[in-house]
Amino acid sequence: MEADLVLRRARLLTCAPLAEEKPRSGHAAADVGAVADGWVAARDGVVTATGHGDGWEALERSIDARVVDVEGRVVMPGFVDPHTHLCYAGERWDEFAARRSGADYLAVLERGGGIHATVRATRDASDEALLALLRRRIADAAVAGTTTLEVKSGYGLEPEEELRQLRVIARARASAPIDVAPTYLGMHALPTRHADDRRAFLHEVVRTVRIVAEEGLAEAVDAFVEKGVFETEEVRPVAKAARDAGLALVLHADQLNDVGATEFAARMRARSADHVANASADGLRALARAAIPAVLLPGSAFFVGYPPPDARRFVAADVPVAIATDHNPGTSPLEGMPTAIALAVGLCGLTPHQAIVAATINAAHALGRGARTGALVKGRRADVVVLETDDERELAYRLGARLVAQVYASGRRVDAA
Ligand code: NIG
Ligand code: FE
């Protein structure tokens, strides 16, 4: 077993699966699998072994193998960001400022601002301009330690424009240094052209789901289920079309109001239920029963100013918890998973170790990649982060610090600018 990369003398967090290959919940939610004086070895971008002490010396090494002594620093799985809206143009400074003076997020949307403002700016951007923005954001995420990244469309609304944006995402994905998981956010807001005919729009979305699947443009379909936006019953035919086409379902569920979207997500066997700040106890029970991860998005609670999801409720109910940046220009303009970790601890009440699990192995499960990444275990992708500290809890503690020292995606350094 040859190695071409060894990181040694680490405080190693493996996040290795416990009994079964499933997201961590309840008592296991904080288990980062720490190994003192640990090492991880990889070959051709795949982890070949982990251990502690001098065991790595027995590995056969390729002639050009890199052996890195990290001098006691933390080595952990690369972050998985399972919910972003990175494909957009334009910023929303005015809306941000207006909301800080009391304007309501859904009222702004209703008046044709909010998501619609970003839709206009994104439609006006050429493919090349949008691609350049997206590439920059993917590169920034990689530098911040993200090795697997979901990217949604959703700022096109009209199916043709959504398809254009998904094709731009596909181009960015093809050249990305990290793994990009595309999602068709087909139901983000009702396009103004369809204001009087919701049904016609939903038919178009169903038709588009099939095109998206045929062209391999997305792995999942998403919908914003919220008061005044879309109802669960409107999502049902789209969810069915997604299932028939072999695509996963994910939902923006109960972000601002409890509209029963979390239970609905569980009933529809969604890949994850996201936001869930206002999910009911029944919703939590349904997610726990189905072992569906809840993706908490503290950034949007922070920037919009609504009460953040209470992570302790989810952990107590045995729901697997993941976290994401939700990076978007409206509700969550934050950068990088370390920021999301610090906010998840500070606002949602996760412990630092629970937040690390939520940002790695559980987030990988939220993207259907629980067996491929998110843990440093033989056979997984060598997606690795080296922190500039010997205590990983610093991620939650030193908000804004540049703690990510090295980033490897499939064994290749991706953070060198
Ligand atoms: O995850 N709330 C729905 N969608 C996004 C925000 C979209 C926007 O305001 O541009 C979210 O919060
Ligand atoms: Fe979102």
mmCIF file of C-alpha atoms in Angstrom, residues 37-353:
data_model
loop_
_atom_site.group_PDB
_atom_site.id
_atom_site.type_symbol
_atom_site.label_atom_id
_atom_site.label_comp_id
_atom_site.label_asym_id
_atom_site.label_seq_id
_atom_site.Cartn_x
_atom_site.Cartn_y
_atom_site.Cartn_z
ATOM 1 C CA ASP A 37 -0.099 11.995 17.772
ATOM 2 C CA GLY A 38 -2.035 10.795 14.744
ATOM 3 C CA TRP A 39 -1.281 10.502 11.052
ATOM 4 C CA VAL A 40 -3.195 10.084 7.850
ATOM 5 C CA ALA A 41 -1.807 8.668 4.621
ATOM 6 C CA ALA A 42 -3.224 8.956 1.119
ATOM 7 C CA ARG A 43 -2.475 7.797 -2.362
ATOM 8 C CA ASP A 44 -3.935 9.085 -5.609
ATOM 9 C CA GLY A 45 -6.342 11.284 -3.677
ATOM 10 C CA VAL A 46 -7.765 8.540 -1.477
ATOM 11 C CA VAL A 47 -7.062 7.870 2.205
ATOM 12 C CA THR A 48 -5.109 4.615 2.508
ATOM 13 C CA ALA A 49 -4.544 4.460 6.258
ATOM 14 C CA THR A 50 -4.638 6.375 9.527
ATOM 15 C CA GLY A 51 -2.886 5.666 12.794
ATOM 16 C CA HIS A 52 -0.810 7.115 15.574
ATOM 17 C CA GLY A 53 2.821 7.384 16.567
ATOM 18 C CA ASP A 54 5.423 6.060 14.143
ATOM 19 C CA GLY A 55 3.168 3.551 12.397
ATOM 20 C CA TRP A 56 3.323 5.585 9.168
ATOM 21 C CA GLU A 57 7.000 4.690 8.791
ATOM 22 C CA ALA A 58 6.027 1.160 7.857
ATOM 23 C CA LEU A 59 4.058 2.420 4.835
ATOM 24 C CA GLU A 60 5.535 1.928 1.447
ATOM 25 C CA ARG A 61 5.957 5.384 -0.022
ATOM 26 C CA SER A 62 6.138 6.551 -3.594
ATOM 27 C CA ILE A 63 9.396 8.157 -4.664
ATOM 28 C CA ASP A 64 7.915 11.654 -4.610
ATOM 29 C CA ALA A 65 5.821 11.133 -1.480
ATOM 30 C CA ARG A 66 5.262 14.197 0.641
ATOM 31 C CA VAL A 67 5.593 13.645 4.371
ATOM 32 C CA VAL A 68 4.386 16.687 6.271
ATOM 33 C CA ASP A 69 5.121 17.097 9.968
ATOM 34 C CA VAL A 70 2.258 19.266 11.245
ATOM 35 C CA GLU A 71 3.859 19.646 14.678
ATOM 36 C CA GLY A 72 0.840 18.873 16.798
ATOM 37 C CA ARG A 73 -1.672 20.903 14.831
ATOM 38 C CA VAL A 74 -5.189 19.673 14.128
ATOM 39 C CA VAL A 75 -5.736 17.592 10.981
ATOM 40 C CA MET A 76 -9.394 17.016 10.177
ATOM 41 C CA PRO A 77 -11.759 16.234 7.306
ATOM 42 C CA GLY A 78 -12.283 19.065 4.825
ATOM 43 C CA PHE A 79 -15.491 20.986 5.448
ATOM 44 C CA VAL A 80 -18.628 20.097 3.560
ATOM 45 C CA ASP A 81 -20.911 23.068 2.880
ATOM 46 C CA PRO A 82 -24.263 21.482 1.989
ATOM 47 C CA HIS A 83 -26.346 24.592 1.258
ATOM 48 C CA THR A 84 -25.245 27.627 -0.762
ATOM 49 C CA HIS A 85 -26.651 29.991 -3.365
ATOM 50 C CA LEU A 86 -23.298 30.969 -4.890
ATOM 51 C CA CYS A 87 -24.561 31.533 -8.437
ATOM 52 C CA TYR A 88 -25.649 35.174 -8.375
ATOM 53 C CA ALA A 89 -24.712 38.650 -9.438
ATOM 54 C CA GLY A 90 -25.200 41.883 -7.514
ATOM 55 C CA GLU A 91 -25.371 42.618 -3.822
ATOM 56 C CA ARG A 92 -28.319 43.833 -1.719
ATOM 57 C CA TRP A 93 -26.842 46.579 0.443
ATOM 58 C CA ASP A 94 -30.016 48.686 0.464
ATOM 59 C CA GLU A 95 -32.264 45.849 1.478
ATOM 60 C CA PHE A 96 -29.778 44.814 4.146
ATOM 61 C CA ALA A 97 -29.742 48.299 5.594
ATOM 62 C CA ALA A 98 -33.545 48.616 5.336
ATOM 63 C CA ARG A 99 -34.016 45.339 7.193
ATOM 64 C CA ARG A 100 -31.735 46.546 9.947
ATOM 65 C CA SER A 101 -34.118 49.493 10.251
ATOM 66 C CA GLY A 102 -37.082 47.167 10.615
ATOM 67 C CA ALA A 103 -38.166 46.146 7.081
ATOM 68 C CA ASP A 104 -39.547 42.606 6.989
ATOM 69 C CA TYR A 105 -37.839 40.011 4.753
ATOM 70 C CA LEU A 106 -41.059 38.511 3.346
ATOM 71 C CA ALA A 107 -42.675 41.937 2.875
ATOM 72 C CA VAL A 108 -39.672 43.076 0.808
ATOM 73 C CA LEU A 109 -40.009 39.923 -1.315
ATOM 74 C CA GLU A 110 -43.748 40.483 -1.742
ATOM 75 C CA ARG A 111 -43.070 44.000 -3.064
ATOM 76 C CA GLY A 112 -40.812 42.609 -5.791
ATOM 77 C CA GLY A 113 -37.479 43.130 -4.019
ATOM 78 C CA GLY A 114 -35.398 40.559 -2.158
ATOM 79 C CA ILE A 115 -34.932 37.418 -4.232
ATOM 80 C CA HIS A 116 -36.442 39.273 -7.241
ATOM 81 C CA ALA A 117 -33.715 41.932 -7.016
ATOM 82 C CA THR A 118 -31.011 39.279 -7.282
ATOM 83 C CA VAL A 119 -32.962 37.592 -10.084
ATOM 84 C CA ARG A 120 -32.808 40.825 -12.111
ATOM 85 C CA ALA A 121 -29.102 41.338 -11.493
ATOM 86 C CA THR A 122 -28.290 37.700 -12.260
ATOM 87 C CA ARG A 123 -30.331 37.657 -15.469
ATOM 88 C CA ASP A 124 -28.464 40.754 -16.592
ATOM 89 C CA ALA A 125 -25.072 39.120 -16.065
ATOM 90 C CA SER A 126 -23.560 37.303 -19.048
ATOM 91 C CA ASP A 127 -22.582 33.647 -18.771
ATOM 92 C CA GLU A 128 -18.935 34.645 -18.625
ATOM 93 C CA ALA A 129 -19.501 37.245 -15.896
ATOM 94 C CA LEU A 130 -21.540 34.819 -13.814
ATOM 95 C CA LEU A 131 -18.971 32.080 -14.308
ATOM 96 C CA ALA A 132 -16.179 34.371 -13.144
ATOM 97 C CA LEU A 133 -18.125 35.314 -9.997
ATOM 98 C CA LEU A 134 -18.910 31.694 -9.256
ATOM 99 C CA ARG A 135 -15.323 30.533 -9.794
ATOM 100 C CA ARG A 136 -14.065 33.236 -7.448
ATOM 101 C CA ARG A 137 -16.549 32.170 -4.760
ATOM 102 C CA ILE A 138 -15.667 28.497 -5.124
ATOM 103 C CA ALA A 139 -11.966 29.366 -4.823
ATOM 104 C CA ASP A 140 -12.681 31.446 -1.705
ATOM 105 C CA ALA A 141 -14.604 28.559 -0.168
ATOM 106 C CA ALA A 142 -11.690 26.194 -0.866
ATOM 107 C CA VAL A 143 -9.222 28.544 0.812
ATOM 108 C CA ALA A 144 -11.541 28.594 3.842
ATOM 109 C CA GLY A 145 -11.349 24.787 4.029
ATOM 110 C CA THR A 146 -14.408 23.657 2.091
ATOM 111 C CA THR A 147 -13.679 20.582 -0.029
ATOM 112 C CA THR A 148 -17.278 19.697 -0.929
ATOM 113 C CA LEU A 149 -19.743 22.416 -1.803
ATOM 114 C CA GLU A 150 -23.370 22.444 -2.797
ATOM 115 C CA VAL A 151 -24.371 25.205 -5.232
ATOM 116 C CA LYS A 152 -28.004 26.002 -6.008
ATOM 117 C CA SER A 153 -29.518 27.785 -8.928
ATOM 118 C CA GLY A 154 -32.617 29.744 -7.940
ATOM 119 C CA TYR A 155 -32.021 33.275 -9.157
ATOM 120 C CA GLY A 156 -33.530 32.625 -12.563
ATOM 121 C CA LEU A 157 -37.062 31.574 -11.540
ATOM 122 C CA GLU A 158 -38.131 31.232 -15.182
ATOM 123 C CA PRO A 159 -37.140 27.707 -16.273
ATOM 124 C CA GLU A 160 -35.014 28.845 -19.234
ATOM 125 C CA GLU A 161 -33.014 31.151 -17.022
ATOM 126 C CA GLU A 162 -32.679 28.483 -14.323
ATOM 127 C CA LEU A 163 -31.281 26.132 -16.957
ATOM 128 C CA ARG A 164 -28.808 28.786 -18.088
ATOM 129 C CA GLN A 165 -27.603 29.204 -14.514
ATOM 130 C CA LEU A 166 -27.339 25.447 -14.003
ATOM 131 C CA ARG A 167 -25.203 25.250 -17.147
ATOM 132 C CA VAL A 168 -22.938 27.951 -15.755
ATOM 133 C CA ILE A 169 -22.707 25.944 -12.514
ATOM 134 C CA ALA A 170 -21.820 22.857 -14.579
ATOM 135 C CA ARG A 171 -18.959 24.752 -16.236
ATOM 136 C CA ALA A 172 -17.671 25.972 -12.880
ATOM 137 C CA ARG A 173 -17.967 22.480 -11.502
ATOM 138 C CA ALA A 174 -15.975 20.958 -14.337
ATOM 139 C CA SER A 175 -12.965 23.122 -13.529
ATOM 140 C CA ALA A 176 -13.415 23.395 -9.752
ATOM 141 C CA PRO A 177 -10.591 22.293 -7.442
ATOM 142 C CA ILE A 178 -13.187 20.858 -5.050
ATOM 143 C CA ASP A 179 -16.295 18.685 -5.366
ATOM 144 C CA VAL A 180 -19.349 20.735 -6.355
ATOM 145 C CA ALA A 181 -22.868 19.317 -5.896
ATOM 146 C CA PRO A 182 -25.393 21.224 -8.034
ATOM 147 C CA THR A 183 -29.040 21.699 -7.033
ATOM 148 C CA TYR A 184 -31.957 22.973 -9.104
ATOM 149 C CA LEU A 185 -33.794 25.410 -6.819
ATOM 150 C CA GLY A 186 -36.814 25.459 -9.078
ATOM 151 C CA MET A 187 -39.271 26.964 -6.607
ATOM 152 C CA HIS A 188 -37.553 29.935 -4.995
ATOM 153 C CA ALA A 189 -40.223 32.576 -5.725
ATOM 154 C CA LEU A 190 -43.064 32.898 -8.194
ATOM 155 C CA PRO A 191 -41.789 34.747 -11.288
ATOM 156 C CA THR A 192 -43.704 37.984 -11.807
ATOM 157 C CA ARG A 193 -44.872 36.823 -15.248
ATOM 158 C CA HIS A 194 -46.781 34.004 -13.534
ATOM 159 C CA ALA A 195 -48.279 36.093 -10.746
ATOM 160 C CA ASP A 196 -51.797 35.182 -11.890
ATOM 161 C CA ASP A 197 -51.090 31.619 -12.857
ATOM 162 C CA ARG A 198 -49.223 29.590 -10.277
ATOM 163 C CA ARG A 199 -50.327 26.297 -11.800
ATOM 164 C CA ALA A 200 -48.781 27.020 -15.164
ATOM 165 C CA PHE A 201 -45.505 27.842 -13.435
ATOM 166 C CA LEU A 202 -45.558 24.602 -11.434
ATOM 167 C CA HIS A 203 -46.164 22.632 -14.631
ATOM 168 C CA GLU A 204 -43.120 24.287 -16.130
ATOM 169 C CA VAL A 205 -41.041 23.387 -13.105
ATOM 170 C CA VAL A 206 -42.086 19.735 -13.418
ATOM 171 C CA ARG A 207 -41.086 19.788 -17.077
ATOM 172 C CA THR A 208 -37.777 21.448 -16.191
ATOM 173 C CA VAL A 209 -36.981 18.825 -13.550
ATOM 174 C CA ARG A 210 -36.970 16.244 -16.341
ATOM 175 C CA ILE A 211 -34.657 18.341 -18.517
ATOM 176 C CA VAL A 212 -32.338 18.939 -15.570
ATOM 177 C CA ALA A 213 -32.142 15.196 -14.942
ATOM 178 C CA GLU A 214 -31.666 14.312 -18.612
ATOM 179 C CA GLU A 215 -28.825 16.786 -18.980
ATOM 180 C CA GLY A 216 -27.265 15.809 -15.633
ATOM 181 C CA LEU A 217 -27.422 19.417 -14.464
ATOM 182 C CA ALA A 218 -28.315 18.768 -10.811
ATOM 183 C CA GLU A 219 -28.363 16.090 -8.152
ATOM 184 C CA ALA A 220 -31.317 17.527 -6.242
ATOM 185 C CA VAL A 221 -34.374 19.744 -6.517
ATOM 186 C CA ASP A 222 -35.094 22.402 -3.896
ATOM 187 C CA ALA A 223 -38.119 24.536 -2.972
ATOM 188 C CA PHE A 224 -38.684 27.482 -0.607
ATOM 189 C CA VAL A 225 -41.698 26.360 1.414
ATOM 190 C CA GLU A 226 -42.842 29.417 3.318
ATOM 191 C CA LYS A 227 -45.876 31.539 4.084
ATOM 192 C CA GLY A 228 -46.688 33.535 0.954
ATOM 193 C CA VAL A 229 -44.057 31.743 -1.147
ATOM 194 C CA PHE A 230 -44.841 28.048 -1.884
ATOM 195 C CA GLU A 231 -47.003 25.522 -0.038
ATOM 196 C CA THR A 232 -46.205 21.902 0.618
ATOM 197 C CA GLU A 233 -49.003 20.768 -1.683
ATOM 198 C CA GLU A 234 -47.491 22.781 -4.518
ATOM 199 C CA VAL A 235 -44.174 21.014 -3.999
ATOM 200 C CA ARG A 236 -45.694 17.534 -4.144
ATOM 201 C CA PRO A 237 -45.844 17.141 -7.957
ATOM 202 C CA VAL A 238 -42.357 18.591 -8.290
ATOM 203 C CA ALA A 239 -41.059 16.207 -5.621
ATOM 204 C CA LYS A 240 -42.662 13.320 -7.476
ATOM 205 C CA ALA A 241 -41.079 14.415 -10.741
ATOM 206 C CA ALA A 242 -37.719 14.627 -8.976
ATOM 207 C CA ARG A 243 -38.073 11.135 -7.557
ATOM 208 C CA ASP A 244 -39.146 9.728 -10.923
ATOM 209 C CA ALA A 245 -36.138 11.367 -12.551
ATOM 210 C CA GLY A 246 -33.716 10.017 -9.932
ATOM 211 C CA LEU A 247 -33.055 13.374 -8.294
ATOM 212 C CA ALA A 248 -33.036 13.992 -4.548
ATOM 213 C CA LEU A 249 -35.362 16.451 -2.841
ATOM 214 C CA VAL A 250 -34.216 19.140 -0.418
ATOM 215 C CA LEU A 251 -36.344 21.879 1.106
ATOM 216 C CA HIS A 252 -36.037 25.350 2.586
ATOM 217 C CA ALA A 253 -38.356 24.298 5.398
ATOM 218 C CA ASP A 254 -39.970 26.348 8.152
ATOM 219 C CA GLN A 255 -37.348 29.094 7.994
ATOM 220 C CA LEU A 256 -39.541 31.977 9.146
ATOM 221 C CA ASN A 257 -42.844 30.256 9.969
ATOM 222 C CA ASP A 258 -43.931 26.737 10.845
ATOM 223 C CA VAL A 259 -45.784 25.682 7.705
ATOM 224 C CA GLY A 260 -45.384 21.943 8.273
ATOM 225 C CA ALA A 261 -42.541 21.737 5.770
ATOM 226 C CA THR A 262 -40.265 19.717 8.040
ATOM 227 C CA GLU A 263 -42.784 16.866 8.473
ATOM 228 C CA PHE A 264 -43.440 17.089 4.752
ATOM 229 C CA ALA A 265 -39.701 16.763 4.038
ATOM 230 C CA ALA A 266 -39.580 13.610 6.160
ATOM 231 C CA ARG A 267 -42.684 12.198 4.481
ATOM 232 C CA MET A 268 -41.202 12.829 1.052
ATOM 233 C CA ARG A 269 -37.888 11.203 2.073
ATOM 234 C CA ALA A 270 -35.983 14.395 1.399
ATOM 235 C CA ARG A 271 -32.190 14.219 1.418
ATOM 236 C CA SER A 272 -32.182 16.981 4.041
ATOM 237 C CA ALA A 273 -34.508 19.553 5.604
ATOM 238 C CA ASP A 274 -32.833 22.955 5.710
ATOM 239 C CA HIS A 275 -33.268 26.054 7.920
ATOM 240 C CA VAL A 276 -35.942 24.433 10.154
ATOM 241 C CA ALA A 277 -35.721 27.349 12.608
ATOM 242 C CA ASN A 278 -39.476 27.082 13.260
ATOM 243 C CA ALA A 279 -39.914 23.326 12.874
ATOM 244 C CA SER A 280 -42.487 21.766 15.195
ATOM 245 C CA ALA A 281 -41.802 18.928 17.635
ATOM 246 C CA ASP A 282 -43.644 16.642 15.220
ATOM 247 C CA GLY A 283 -41.318 17.768 12.473
ATOM 248 C CA LEU A 284 -38.288 16.893 14.575
ATOM 249 C CA ARG A 285 -39.683 13.485 15.454
ATOM 250 C CA ALA A 286 -40.352 12.771 11.789
ATOM 251 C CA LEU A 287 -36.780 13.708 10.802
ATOM 252 C CA ALA A 288 -35.349 11.560 13.608
ATOM 253 C CA ARG A 289 -37.423 8.551 12.581
ATOM 254 C CA ALA A 290 -36.274 8.858 8.979
ATOM 255 C CA ALA A 291 -32.635 9.725 9.983
ATOM 256 C CA ILE A 292 -32.815 12.782 7.719
ATOM 257 C CA PRO A 293 -30.292 15.511 8.545
ATOM 258 C CA ALA A 294 -31.533 18.953 9.510
ATOM 259 C CA VAL A 295 -29.245 21.559 7.946
ATOM 260 C CA LEU A 296 -29.081 24.539 10.290
ATOM 261 C CA LEU A 297 -28.213 27.884 8.717
ATOM 262 C CA PRO A 298 -27.245 30.275 11.498
ATOM 263 C CA GLY A 299 -25.985 32.918 9.064
ATOM 264 C CA SER A 300 -29.463 33.759 7.835
ATOM 265 C CA ALA A 301 -30.857 34.022 11.367
ATOM 266 C CA PHE A 302 -27.948 36.309 12.200
ATOM 267 C CA PHE A 303 -28.283 38.588 9.156
ATOM 268 C CA VAL A 304 -32.081 38.647 8.967
ATOM 269 C CA GLY A 305 -32.440 38.884 12.725
ATOM 270 C CA TYR A 306 -34.928 36.121 13.462
ATOM 271 C CA PRO A 307 -34.535 33.672 16.369
ATOM 272 C CA PRO A 308 -31.982 31.050 15.297
ATOM 273 C CA PRO A 309 -32.831 27.341 15.257
ATOM 274 C CA ASP A 310 -32.297 25.833 18.695
ATOM 275 C CA ALA A 311 -29.835 23.033 17.988
ATOM 276 C CA ARG A 312 -30.337 21.466 21.405
ATOM 277 C CA ARG A 313 -33.919 20.563 20.472
ATOM 278 C CA PHE A 314 -32.615 18.673 17.452
ATOM 279 C CA VAL A 315 -29.864 16.864 19.328
ATOM 280 C CA ALA A 316 -32.295 15.943 22.133
ATOM 281 C CA ALA A 317 -34.778 14.617 19.558
ATOM 282 C CA ASP A 318 -32.021 12.477 17.966
ATOM 283 C CA VAL A 319 -32.107 14.394 14.668
ATOM 284 C CA PRO A 320 -28.742 14.410 12.862
ATOM 285 C CA VAL A 321 -27.609 18.026 12.612
ATOM 286 C CA ALA A 322 -25.562 19.517 9.783
ATOM 287 C CA ILE A 323 -24.633 23.154 9.224
ATOM 288 C CA ALA A 324 -23.971 25.236 6.132
ATOM 289 C CA THR A 325 -23.136 28.808 5.168
ATOM 290 C CA ASP A 326 -26.315 29.342 3.079
ATOM 291 C CA HIS A 327 -24.093 31.898 1.337
ATOM 292 C CA ASN A 328 -26.381 34.232 -0.642
ATOM 293 C CA PRO A 329 -26.648 37.999 -1.109
ATOM 294 C CA GLY A 330 -29.979 38.305 0.705
ATOM 295 C CA THR A 331 -30.033 36.446 3.970
ATOM 296 C CA SER A 332 -26.535 35.112 4.550
ATOM 297 C CA PRO A 333 -23.606 36.904 2.925
ATOM 298 C CA LEU A 334 -21.083 35.205 5.204
ATOM 299 C CA GLU A 335 -17.881 33.544 4.027
ATOM 300 C CA GLY A 336 -16.576 30.131 4.924
ATOM 301 C CA MET A 337 -17.510 27.208 7.123
ATOM 302 C CA PRO A 338 -15.399 28.351 10.100
ATOM 303 C CA THR A 339 -17.738 31.347 10.380
ATOM 304 C CA ALA A 340 -20.766 29.053 10.132
ATOM 305 C CA ILE A 341 -19.277 26.855 12.876
ATOM 306 C CA ALA A 342 -18.732 29.813 15.193
ATOM 307 C CA LEU A 343 -22.296 31.070 14.592
ATOM 308 C CA ALA A 344 -23.784 27.595 15.040
ATOM 309 C CA VAL A 345 -22.120 27.405 18.439
ATOM 310 C CA GLY A 346 -22.739 31.000 19.457
ATOM 311 C CA LEU A 347 -26.316 31.315 18.212
ATOM 312 C CA CYS A 348 -27.793 27.824 17.899
ATOM 313 C CA GLY A 349 -26.229 26.217 20.948
ATOM 314 C CA LEU A 350 -24.230 23.408 19.393
ATOM 315 C CA THR A 351 -21.069 22.508 21.292
ATOM 316 C CA PRO A 352 -17.835 23.088 19.343
ATOM 317 C CA HIS A 353 -17.445 19.351 18.715
#
